[in-house]
Amino acid sequence: MGKAISLNSQNLPTVLLDLIFKLKIKDVMSKDVVTGTKQESLRTIQQRMKLRGITGVPIVDGPRLIGIISIDDILNAFDQGHIDDPAEDHMTRNIIVLEDDMPLSFAISYFNKHGFGRFPVLDKKRCLVGIITNRDINTSLLIEVNRIVEQLEGEREHTQVTLEGEHSKQFPVKKHDFEHAGKASTEIKKFLKERQIHPTLIRRIAVASYEMEMNLVVHSDGGRLLFTMNGERIEISAVDQGPGIPDVDKALEVGFSTANEWIRSLGFGAGMGLPNIKRVSDEFSIASDKGTTVRSVIFLGDE
Amino acid sequence: MKLGDVVKLLGCSVHNEPPGWQEREAGAVFAGDLMSDVLVHEGEATLLLTALNSDQVIRTADIVDACGVILVNNKIPQKSIIALAAETGMPLFSSPLSLYRCCADLGNAGSGD
């Protein structure tokens, strides 16, 4: 068994502490549990362990957990010659279990306290719904931390650039967040107004930005709106993480829309957004794969 | 036509009145519920008439520098909408008349395009 994770440590980074309280055991556990029945022989169970590469098998009676056979029980059975006995004769009946709704921190402290390599996980009705190992915990934490780091890197990439004469702003936009949709564009508009940019230009920039923002809210899984002003050049981009546009040419046709009735009832989704962004832009580009990036450039010298 | 006169003509109730709103000149009239259309519309100082009662109406009006918003069919805006109108300085009214009647009355009075 690997070295225990010490939860008491004051040195545990806040990000990890947050995660182990936020994640629930059901988010981390393996749901595909390899089980055995009480009538099956220890040999059958040993073969199942070998096949699936695991070191412990919960023994169930229907959905109920009644015992567990670990690799130690198998070794003892070979040693003492009872490998063909049914599981119920030798299984551990006094089992420590976890509940699926508990925070991950419980699982970590259980691993620290008890010397087991795994804990069966039960739901509120006491039915077996999963099994959790140290490996499950490590994998989940790595994935989560990686996700957080990627997000931070993405934010840093675009907020740190404040070169001389360049202004840069970034606004996160959430999926279906109609309550805040348009807020970024209102802010961009205010910023430009303060700099006494010509109203006609402000309107073009604001229209591009607002259409992009609505697209992010309506169609994307969430993303960010980036605004950069460098001398006479204004660039606005909408960058999202997905789901991507299957046919970009089609999406650029006026009147083509994948929006549902609910979005139309809010006054959007008429298939006019992208063509309208293109209309007001001096330069326009769109690239879509897994995620989509829409970019609009407007030059201030035009008016 | 001045916004103050429009409001009288259409029997509007007032929800947000930034300073000097009566004197604002409605340069164009846009009637409809599709905000995407409003964003394509190129009129200046447009008066927006709509039956759509949502935050996005005010956002859209602000983006295109509309001179005011009238909700038709006596739609009463929610608090959040009035707050947004106040924040963006957008005059906001409700008229008891239908969209068609509003347009007809404005047309007869010689306003709009």
Short mmCIF file of C-alpha atoms in Angstrom, two decimals:
data_model
loop_
_atom_site.label_atom_id
_atom_site.label_comp_id
_atom_site.label_asym_id
_atom_site.label_seq_id
_atom_site.Cartn_x
_atom_site.Cartn_y
_atom_site.Cartn_z
CA MET A 1 0.00 0.00 0.00
CA GLY A 2 1.21 3.51 -0.82
CA LYS A 3 2.16 6.09 1.73
CA ALA A 4 -0.87 7.55 3.47
CA ILE A 5 -1.99 11.06 2.59
CA SER A 6 -1.81 13.14 5.73
CA LEU A 7 -4.93 15.22 6.08
CA ASN A 8 -3.75 16.85 9.28
CA SER A 9 -0.89 18.50 7.56
CA GLN A 10 -1.02 22.27 7.77
CA ASN A 11 1.06 22.28 4.63
CA LEU A 12 -1.63 20.83 2.41
CA PRO A 13 -2.23 23.47 -0.26
CA THR A 14 -5.59 25.26 -0.01
CA VAL A 15 -6.54 24.08 -3.46
CA LEU A 16 -6.23 20.45 -2.36
CA LEU A 17 -7.99 21.08 0.93
CA ASP A 18 -10.88 22.68 -0.94
CA LEU A 19 -11.04 19.76 -3.31
CA ILE A 20 -11.12 17.02 -0.70
CA PHE A 21 -14.03 18.74 1.03
CA LYS A 22 -15.83 19.64 -2.18
CA LEU A 23 -15.54 16.29 -3.96
CA LYS A 24 -17.84 13.57 -2.75
CA ILE A 25 -16.89 9.94 -2.50
CA LYS A 26 -19.34 9.16 -5.30
CA ASP A 27 -17.40 11.52 -7.60
CA VAL A 28 -14.22 9.59 -7.00
CA MET A 29 -15.12 5.93 -6.43
CA SER A 30 -15.12 3.20 -9.08
CA LYS A 31 -18.73 2.44 -9.88
CA ASP A 32 -18.03 -0.71 -11.83
CA VAL A 33 -17.55 -3.00 -8.84
CA VAL A 34 -16.35 -6.57 -9.33
CA THR A 35 -18.27 -8.65 -6.80
CA GLY A 36 -18.63 -12.29 -5.76
CA THR A 37 -21.39 -14.31 -4.12
CA LYS A 38 -21.19 -16.25 -0.86
CA GLN A 39 -21.53 -19.62 -2.65
CA GLU A 40 -18.63 -19.01 -5.06
CA SER A 41 -15.35 -20.73 -4.23
CA LEU A 42 -12.29 -18.79 -3.21
CA ARG A 43 -10.59 -20.18 -6.33
CA THR A 44 -13.26 -18.64 -8.59
CA ILE A 45 -12.83 -15.33 -6.81
CA GLN A 46 -9.04 -15.52 -7.06
CA GLN A 47 -9.34 -16.04 -10.82
CA ARG A 48 -11.65 -13.04 -11.06
CA MET A 49 -9.10 -10.93 -9.15
CA LYS A 50 -6.35 -12.01 -11.51
CA LEU A 51 -8.46 -11.30 -14.58
CA ARG A 52 -9.51 -7.82 -13.42
CA GLY A 53 -6.22 -6.91 -11.75
CA ILE A 54 -7.72 -6.19 -8.33
CA THR A 55 -6.84 -7.17 -4.79
CA GLY A 56 -10.22 -7.23 -3.06
CA VAL A 57 -13.72 -8.45 -3.96
CA PRO A 58 -16.87 -7.51 -2.04
CA ILE A 59 -19.21 -10.44 -1.47
CA VAL A 60 -22.85 -9.56 -2.05
CA ASP A 61 -26.27 -11.02 -1.51
CA GLY A 62 -28.36 -9.15 -4.08
CA PRO A 63 -27.58 -5.46 -3.55
CA ARG A 64 -26.44 -6.07 0.05
CA LEU A 65 -22.81 -6.22 1.03
CA ILE A 66 -22.19 -9.17 3.33
CA GLY A 67 -18.41 -9.55 3.34
CA ILE A 68 -15.15 -8.99 1.54
CA ILE A 69 -12.41 -11.29 0.25
CA SER A 70 -8.98 -9.72 0.02
CA ILE A 71 -5.77 -11.02 -1.53
CA ASP A 72 -4.64 -11.96 2.03
CA ASP A 73 -7.64 -14.29 2.37
CA ILE A 74 -6.66 -15.93 -0.92
CA LEU A 75 -3.02 -16.40 0.20
CA ASN A 76 -4.19 -17.94 3.47
CA ALA A 77 -6.54 -20.26 1.55
CA PHE A 78 -3.68 -21.54 -0.61
CA ASP A 79 -1.49 -21.88 2.46
CA GLN A 80 -4.08 -23.74 4.51
CA GLY A 81 -5.60 -25.73 1.65
CA HIS A 82 -9.14 -24.37 1.60
CA ILE A 83 -9.06 -22.57 -1.74
CA ASP A 84 -12.11 -24.55 -2.96
CA ASP A 85 -14.28 -23.59 0.03
CA PRO A 86 -17.18 -21.18 -0.53
CA ALA A 87 -16.42 -17.50 0.07
CA GLU A 88 -18.82 -17.20 3.02
CA ASP A 89 -16.68 -19.56 5.14
CA HIS A 90 -13.65 -17.29 5.08
CA MET A 91 -14.72 -13.79 4.13
CA THR A 92 -14.26 -10.86 6.46
CA ARG A 93 -17.70 -10.00 7.76
CA ASN A 94 -16.84 -7.06 9.93
CA ILE A 95 -16.37 -4.51 7.16
CA ILE A 96 -15.67 -0.82 7.39
CA VAL A 97 -17.64 1.01 4.75
CA LEU A 98 -18.04 4.56 3.48
CA GLU A 99 -21.16 6.36 2.27
CA ASP A 100 -21.33 7.79 -1.23
CA ASP A 101 -22.49 11.24 -0.02
CA MET A 102 -19.53 11.76 2.35
CA PRO A 103 -16.84 14.23 1.34
CA LEU A 104 -13.62 12.75 -0.02
CA SER A 105 -11.84 13.88 3.18
CA PHE A 106 -13.62 11.03 5.03
CA ALA A 107 -12.16 8.44 2.68
CA ILE A 108 -8.67 9.90 3.12
CA SER A 109 -8.90 9.80 6.91
CA TYR A 110 -10.22 6.21 6.75
CA PHE A 111 -7.23 5.17 4.68
CA ASN A 112 -4.95 6.85 7.22
CA LYS A 113 -6.69 5.26 10.19
CA HIS A 114 -7.25 1.71 8.93
CA GLY A 115 -4.73 -0.37 7.06
CA PHE A 116 -7.03 -1.40 4.21
CA GLY A 117 -6.38 -1.00 0.52
CA ARG A 118 -10.01 -0.32 -0.35
CA PHE A 119 -13.38 0.55 1.14
CA PRO A 120 -16.74 -0.54 -0.21
CA VAL A 121 -19.12 2.40 -0.68
CA LEU A 122 -22.82 2.16 0.20
CA ASP A 123 -25.67 4.52 -0.60
CA LYS A 124 -28.33 5.73 1.85
CA LYS A 125 -30.31 2.50 1.39
CA ARG A 126 -27.19 0.54 2.41
CA CYS A 127 -26.77 -0.91 -1.10
CA LEU A 128 -23.28 -1.41 -2.55
CA VAL A 129 -22.72 1.29 -5.19
CA GLY A 130 -18.95 1.50 -5.53
CA ILE A 131 -15.49 0.84 -4.20
CA ILE A 132 -12.75 3.33 -3.47
CA THR A 133 -8.98 2.83 -3.45
CA ASN A 134 -6.03 5.16 -2.93
CA ARG A 135 -5.50 4.99 -6.65
CA ASP A 136 -9.01 6.34 -7.33
CA ILE A 137 -8.26 9.26 -5.00
CA ASN A 138 -4.91 10.07 -6.59
CA THR A 139 -6.35 9.93 -10.10
CA SER A 140 -9.32 12.16 -9.28
CA LEU A 141 -7.20 14.72 -7.46
CA LEU A 142 -4.73 14.83 -10.35
CA ILE A 143 -7.50 15.36 -12.88
CA GLU A 144 -9.11 18.10 -10.78
CA VAL A 145 -5.83 19.89 -10.07
CA ASN A 146 -4.92 19.68 -13.73
CA ARG A 147 -8.25 21.24 -14.66
CA ILE A 148 -7.71 24.09 -12.20
CA VAL A 149 -4.18 24.72 -13.46
CA GLU A 150 -5.37 24.78 -17.07
CA GLN A 151 -8.02 27.29 -16.15
CA LEU A 152 -5.49 29.49 -14.33
CA GLU A 153 -3.05 29.32 -17.21
CA GLY A 154 -5.82 30.29 -19.61
CA GLU A 155 -6.67 33.32 -17.49
CA ARG A 156 -3.08 34.38 -16.99
CA GLU A 157 -2.28 34.13 -20.64
CA HIS A 158 -4.64 36.97 -21.42
CA THR A 159 -4.69 39.17 -18.37
CA GLN A 160 -0.98 39.69 -17.97
CA VAL A 161 -0.58 41.46 -21.30
CA THR A 162 -0.76 45.12 -20.44
CA LEU A 163 2.05 46.47 -22.54
CA GLU A 164 2.49 50.17 -22.97
CA GLY A 165 -0.49 51.69 -24.75
CA GLU A 166 -2.36 48.41 -24.69
CA HIS A 167 -5.47 47.70 -22.68
CA SER A 168 -6.67 44.21 -22.19
CA LYS A 169 -9.71 42.85 -20.41
CA GLN A 170 -11.06 39.40 -19.96
CA PHE A 171 -14.58 38.36 -18.99
CA PRO A 172 -15.58 34.80 -18.13
CA VAL A 173 -18.98 33.93 -19.61
CA LYS A 174 -21.05 31.04 -18.27
CA LYS A 175 -23.33 28.75 -20.21
CA HIS A 176 -27.02 29.80 -20.11
CA ASP A 177 -26.28 32.66 -17.71
CA PHE A 178 -28.87 35.01 -19.20
CA GLU A 179 -28.92 37.07 -16.05
CA HIS A 180 -25.41 38.39 -16.66
CA ALA A 181 -25.36 38.14 -20.44
CA GLY A 182 -24.33 41.50 -21.87
CA LYS A 183 -22.51 42.69 -18.78
CA ALA A 184 -19.09 42.41 -20.41
CA SER A 185 -20.28 44.37 -23.44
CA THR A 186 -21.74 47.10 -21.23
CA GLU A 187 -18.35 47.36 -19.51
CA ILE A 188 -16.45 47.48 -22.78
CA LYS A 189 -18.82 50.17 -24.01
CA LYS A 190 -18.27 52.20 -20.87
CA PHE A 191 -14.50 51.87 -21.21
CA LEU A 192 -14.60 53.14 -24.81
CA LYS A 193 -16.97 55.98 -23.95
CA GLU A 194 -14.57 57.16 -21.24
CA ARG A 195 -11.87 57.32 -23.91
CA GLN A 196 -14.14 59.41 -26.11
CA ILE A 197 -14.16 57.02 -29.02
CA HIS A 198 -16.63 58.02 -31.76
CA PRO A 199 -20.17 56.76 -30.93
CA THR A 200 -20.57 55.01 -34.29
CA LEU A 201 -17.43 52.99 -33.63
CA ILE A 202 -18.47 52.24 -30.07
CA ARG A 203 -21.75 50.90 -31.40
CA ARG A 204 -20.03 48.60 -33.90
CA ILE A 205 -17.65 47.30 -31.24
CA ALA A 206 -20.47 46.87 -28.72
CA VAL A 207 -22.65 45.02 -31.24
CA ALA A 208 -19.79 42.61 -32.06
CA SER A 209 -19.03 42.07 -28.41
CA TYR A 210 -22.67 41.61 -27.39
CA GLU A 211 -23.39 39.15 -30.19
CA MET A 212 -20.30 37.15 -29.16
CA GLU A 213 -21.33 37.23 -25.55
CA MET A 214 -24.82 35.99 -26.38
CA ASN A 215 -23.33 33.24 -28.55
CA LEU A 216 -21.21 32.09 -25.61
CA VAL A 217 -24.23 32.11 -23.29
CA VAL A 218 -26.57 30.42 -25.74
CA HIS A 219 -24.38 27.91 -27.56
CA SER A 220 -21.13 27.21 -25.71
CA ASP A 221 -20.30 25.18 -22.65
CA GLY A 222 -18.87 28.42 -21.26
CA GLY A 223 -15.87 30.46 -22.26
CA ARG A 224 -14.43 33.94 -22.14
CA LEU A 225 -14.66 37.21 -23.94
CA LEU A 226 -11.36 38.98 -24.54
CA PHE A 227 -11.02 42.64 -25.32
CA THR A 228 -7.77 44.26 -26.42
CA MET A 229 -7.19 47.85 -27.45
CA ASN A 230 -3.81 48.51 -28.95
CA GLY A 231 -3.46 51.98 -30.43
CA GLU A 232 -6.09 52.22 -33.14
CA ARG A 233 -6.80 48.52 -33.17
CA ILE A 234 -9.61 46.95 -31.16
CA GLU A 235 -9.84 43.20 -31.03
CA ILE A 236 -12.61 41.20 -29.44
CA SER A 237 -12.53 37.43 -29.26
CA ALA A 238 -14.88 34.84 -27.90
CA VAL A 239 -13.12 31.65 -26.90
CA ASP A 240 -15.01 28.64 -25.65
CA GLN A 241 -14.26 25.07 -24.66
CA GLY A 242 -16.94 23.46 -26.75
CA PRO A 243 -19.00 21.88 -28.10
CA GLY A 244 -17.69 23.28 -31.41
CA ILE A 245 -19.58 24.15 -34.61
CA PRO A 246 -19.94 21.14 -36.95
CA ASP A 247 -20.40 23.27 -40.10
CA VAL A 248 -18.89 26.76 -39.84
CA ASP A 249 -19.97 27.84 -43.36
CA LYS A 250 -23.55 26.94 -42.52
CA ALA A 251 -23.35 28.85 -39.22
CA LEU A 252 -22.32 31.96 -41.15
CA GLU A 253 -25.46 31.86 -43.32
CA VAL A 254 -28.07 34.41 -42.32
CA GLY A 255 -31.05 32.68 -40.74
CA PHE A 256 -29.32 29.41 -39.91
CA SER A 257 -29.65 28.64 -36.22
CA THR A 258 -29.50 25.69 -33.88
CA ALA A 259 -31.11 27.60 -31.01
CA ASN A 260 -34.17 26.10 -29.35
CA GLU A 261 -37.59 27.69 -28.72
CA TRP A 262 -36.63 28.73 -25.23
CA ILE A 263 -33.74 30.85 -26.52
CA ARG A 264 -35.90 32.28 -29.30
CA SER A 265 -38.45 33.35 -26.70
CA LEU A 266 -35.72 35.57 -25.24
CA GLY A 267 -35.38 37.42 -28.55
CA PHE A 268 -32.29 35.61 -29.82
CA GLY A 269 -31.37 32.58 -31.89
CA ALA A 270 -32.54 33.93 -35.23
CA GLY A 271 -29.34 32.91 -36.98
CA MET A 272 -28.15 36.47 -37.31
CA GLY A 273 -25.39 36.69 -34.74
CA LEU A 274 -22.29 35.60 -36.65
CA PRO A 275 -23.26 37.42 -39.88
CA ASN A 276 -23.90 40.54 -37.81
CA ILE A 277 -20.47 40.33 -36.14
CA LYS A 278 -18.93 39.99 -39.60
CA ARG A 279 -20.94 42.98 -40.81
CA VAL A 280 -19.63 45.35 -38.16
CA SER A 281 -16.02 44.08 -38.23
CA ASP A 282 -13.06 45.23 -40.31
CA GLU A 283 -11.52 41.81 -39.88
CA PHE A 284 -13.41 38.69 -38.92
CA SER A 285 -12.37 35.10 -38.38
CA ILE A 286 -13.85 31.98 -36.92
CA ALA A 287 -12.21 28.66 -36.15
CA SER A 288 -14.00 25.72 -34.66
CA ASP A 289 -12.83 22.34 -33.63
CA LYS A 290 -13.49 21.01 -30.16
CA GLY A 291 -13.94 24.61 -29.02
CA THR A 292 -14.67 27.72 -31.03
CA THR A 293 -12.80 31.02 -31.39
CA VAL A 294 -14.52 33.98 -32.99
CA ARG A 295 -12.39 37.07 -33.57
CA SER A 296 -13.41 40.54 -34.62
CA VAL A 297 -11.08 43.46 -35.32
CA ILE A 298 -12.28 47.04 -35.67
CA PHE A 299 -9.96 49.96 -36.49
CA LEU A 300 -10.60 53.24 -34.75
CA GLY A 301 -9.27 55.35 -37.61
CA ASP A 302 -12.39 54.69 -39.67
CA GLU A 303 -14.56 57.55 -38.46
CA MET B 1 -40.68 63.52 -32.27
CA LYS B 2 -39.64 64.13 -28.70
CA LEU B 3 -39.74 61.23 -26.23
CA GLY B 4 -41.93 63.27 -23.85
CA ASP B 5 -44.55 63.64 -26.62
CA VAL B 6 -44.36 59.95 -27.54
CA VAL B 7 -45.00 58.94 -23.94
CA LYS B 8 -48.07 61.24 -23.79
CA LEU B 9 -49.37 59.98 -27.14
CA LEU B 10 -49.14 56.33 -26.14
CA GLY B 11 -50.43 56.82 -22.58
CA CYS B 12 -47.27 55.35 -21.04
CA SER B 13 -46.44 54.77 -17.41
CA VAL B 14 -42.87 55.68 -16.51
CA HIS B 15 -40.41 53.21 -14.91
CA ASN B 16 -37.09 54.95 -15.41
CA GLU B 17 -36.61 58.61 -16.16
CA PRO B 18 -33.02 59.77 -16.53
CA PRO B 19 -32.55 63.58 -16.53
CA GLY B 20 -33.75 65.30 -19.67
CA TRP B 21 -35.48 62.25 -21.16
CA GLN B 22 -38.50 64.26 -22.35
CA GLU B 23 -36.29 66.27 -24.67
CA ARG B 24 -34.63 63.28 -26.31
CA GLU B 25 -35.49 63.12 -30.00
CA ALA B 26 -36.58 59.70 -31.32
CA GLY B 27 -34.58 59.42 -34.54
CA ALA B 28 -36.20 56.16 -35.62
CA VAL B 29 -38.71 53.63 -34.34
CA PHE B 30 -38.07 49.92 -34.14
CA ALA B 31 -40.98 47.63 -33.28
CA GLY B 32 -40.46 43.94 -32.66
CA ASP B 33 -39.43 41.22 -30.26
CA LEU B 34 -36.34 39.92 -32.01
CA MET B 35 -33.35 41.54 -30.33
CA SER B 36 -31.09 40.11 -33.06
CA ASP B 37 -32.99 42.34 -35.52
CA VAL B 38 -32.46 45.36 -33.29
CA LEU B 39 -28.73 44.67 -33.29
CA VAL B 40 -28.70 44.64 -37.11
CA HIS B 41 -30.85 47.78 -37.36
CA GLU B 42 -28.77 50.86 -38.20
CA GLY B 43 -31.08 53.68 -37.06
CA GLU B 44 -29.77 56.40 -34.76
CA ALA B 45 -31.41 57.26 -31.44
CA THR B 46 -33.95 54.52 -32.05
CA LEU B 47 -37.08 54.20 -29.95
CA LEU B 48 -37.58 50.51 -29.21
CA LEU B 49 -41.14 49.18 -28.93
CA THR B 50 -41.38 45.58 -27.84
CA ALA B 51 -43.56 43.04 -26.06
CA LEU B 52 -40.43 41.26 -24.80
CA ASN B 53 -39.98 41.91 -21.11
CA SER B 54 -36.43 40.89 -20.18
CA ASP B 55 -33.02 42.22 -19.14
CA GLN B 56 -31.79 41.63 -22.67
CA VAL B 57 -34.14 44.29 -24.02
CA ILE B 58 -32.34 46.94 -21.97
CA ARG B 59 -28.90 45.50 -22.79
CA THR B 60 -29.74 45.53 -26.49
CA ALA B 61 -31.18 49.06 -26.33
CA ASP B 62 -28.02 50.24 -24.57
CA ILE B 63 -25.72 48.56 -27.11
CA VAL B 64 -27.41 50.34 -30.05
CA ASP B 65 -27.74 53.66 -28.16
CA ALA B 66 -31.53 53.59 -28.29
CA CYS B 67 -33.23 56.75 -27.00
CA GLY B 68 -35.76 54.77 -24.97
CA VAL B 69 -37.73 51.55 -24.54
CA ILE B 70 -41.52 51.16 -24.46
CA LEU B 71 -42.98 47.84 -23.38
CA VAL B 72 -46.32 47.36 -25.12
CA ASN B 73 -49.49 45.53 -24.01
CA ASN B 74 -48.97 47.02 -20.57
CA LYS B 75 -46.07 44.74 -19.72
CA ILE B 76 -44.67 45.78 -16.38
CA PRO B 77 -40.89 45.27 -16.04
CA GLN B 78 -39.40 43.37 -13.12
CA LYS B 79 -37.24 45.15 -10.58
CA SER B 80 -34.02 43.83 -12.11
CA ILE B 81 -34.98 45.29 -15.48
CA ILE B 82 -35.75 48.70 -13.98
CA ALA B 83 -32.44 48.56 -12.09
CA LEU B 84 -30.58 47.81 -15.31
CA ALA B 85 -32.38 50.68 -17.07
CA ALA B 86 -31.32 53.00 -14.25
CA GLU B 87 -27.72 51.72 -14.46
CA THR B 88 -27.51 52.28 -18.21
CA GLY B 89 -29.54 55.54 -18.17
CA MET B 90 -32.20 54.09 -20.46
CA PRO B 91 -35.66 55.68 -20.33
CA LEU B 92 -38.20 52.88 -19.78
CA PHE B 93 -41.99 52.94 -20.12
CA SER B 94 -45.04 50.70 -20.43
CA SER B 95 -47.89 51.46 -22.80
CA PRO B 96 -51.32 49.86 -22.43
CA LEU B 97 -51.64 49.82 -26.24
CA SER B 98 -50.76 46.95 -28.54
CA LEU B 99 -47.64 47.01 -30.68
CA TYR B 100 -49.78 47.63 -33.75
CA ARG B 101 -51.72 50.52 -32.14
CA CYS B 102 -48.49 52.11 -30.90
CA CYS B 103 -47.00 51.95 -34.40
CA ALA B 104 -50.20 53.24 -36.03
CA ASP B 105 -50.46 56.16 -33.61
CA LEU B 106 -46.78 57.04 -34.06
CA GLY B 107 -47.18 56.78 -37.83
CA ASN B 108 -50.23 59.05 -37.81
CA ALA B 109 -48.32 61.52 -35.70
CA GLY B 110 -45.62 61.47 -38.36
CA SER B 111 -42.81 59.61 -36.62
CA GLY B 112 -40.68 56.58 -37.35
CA ASP B 113 -39.38 54.85 -40.46
#
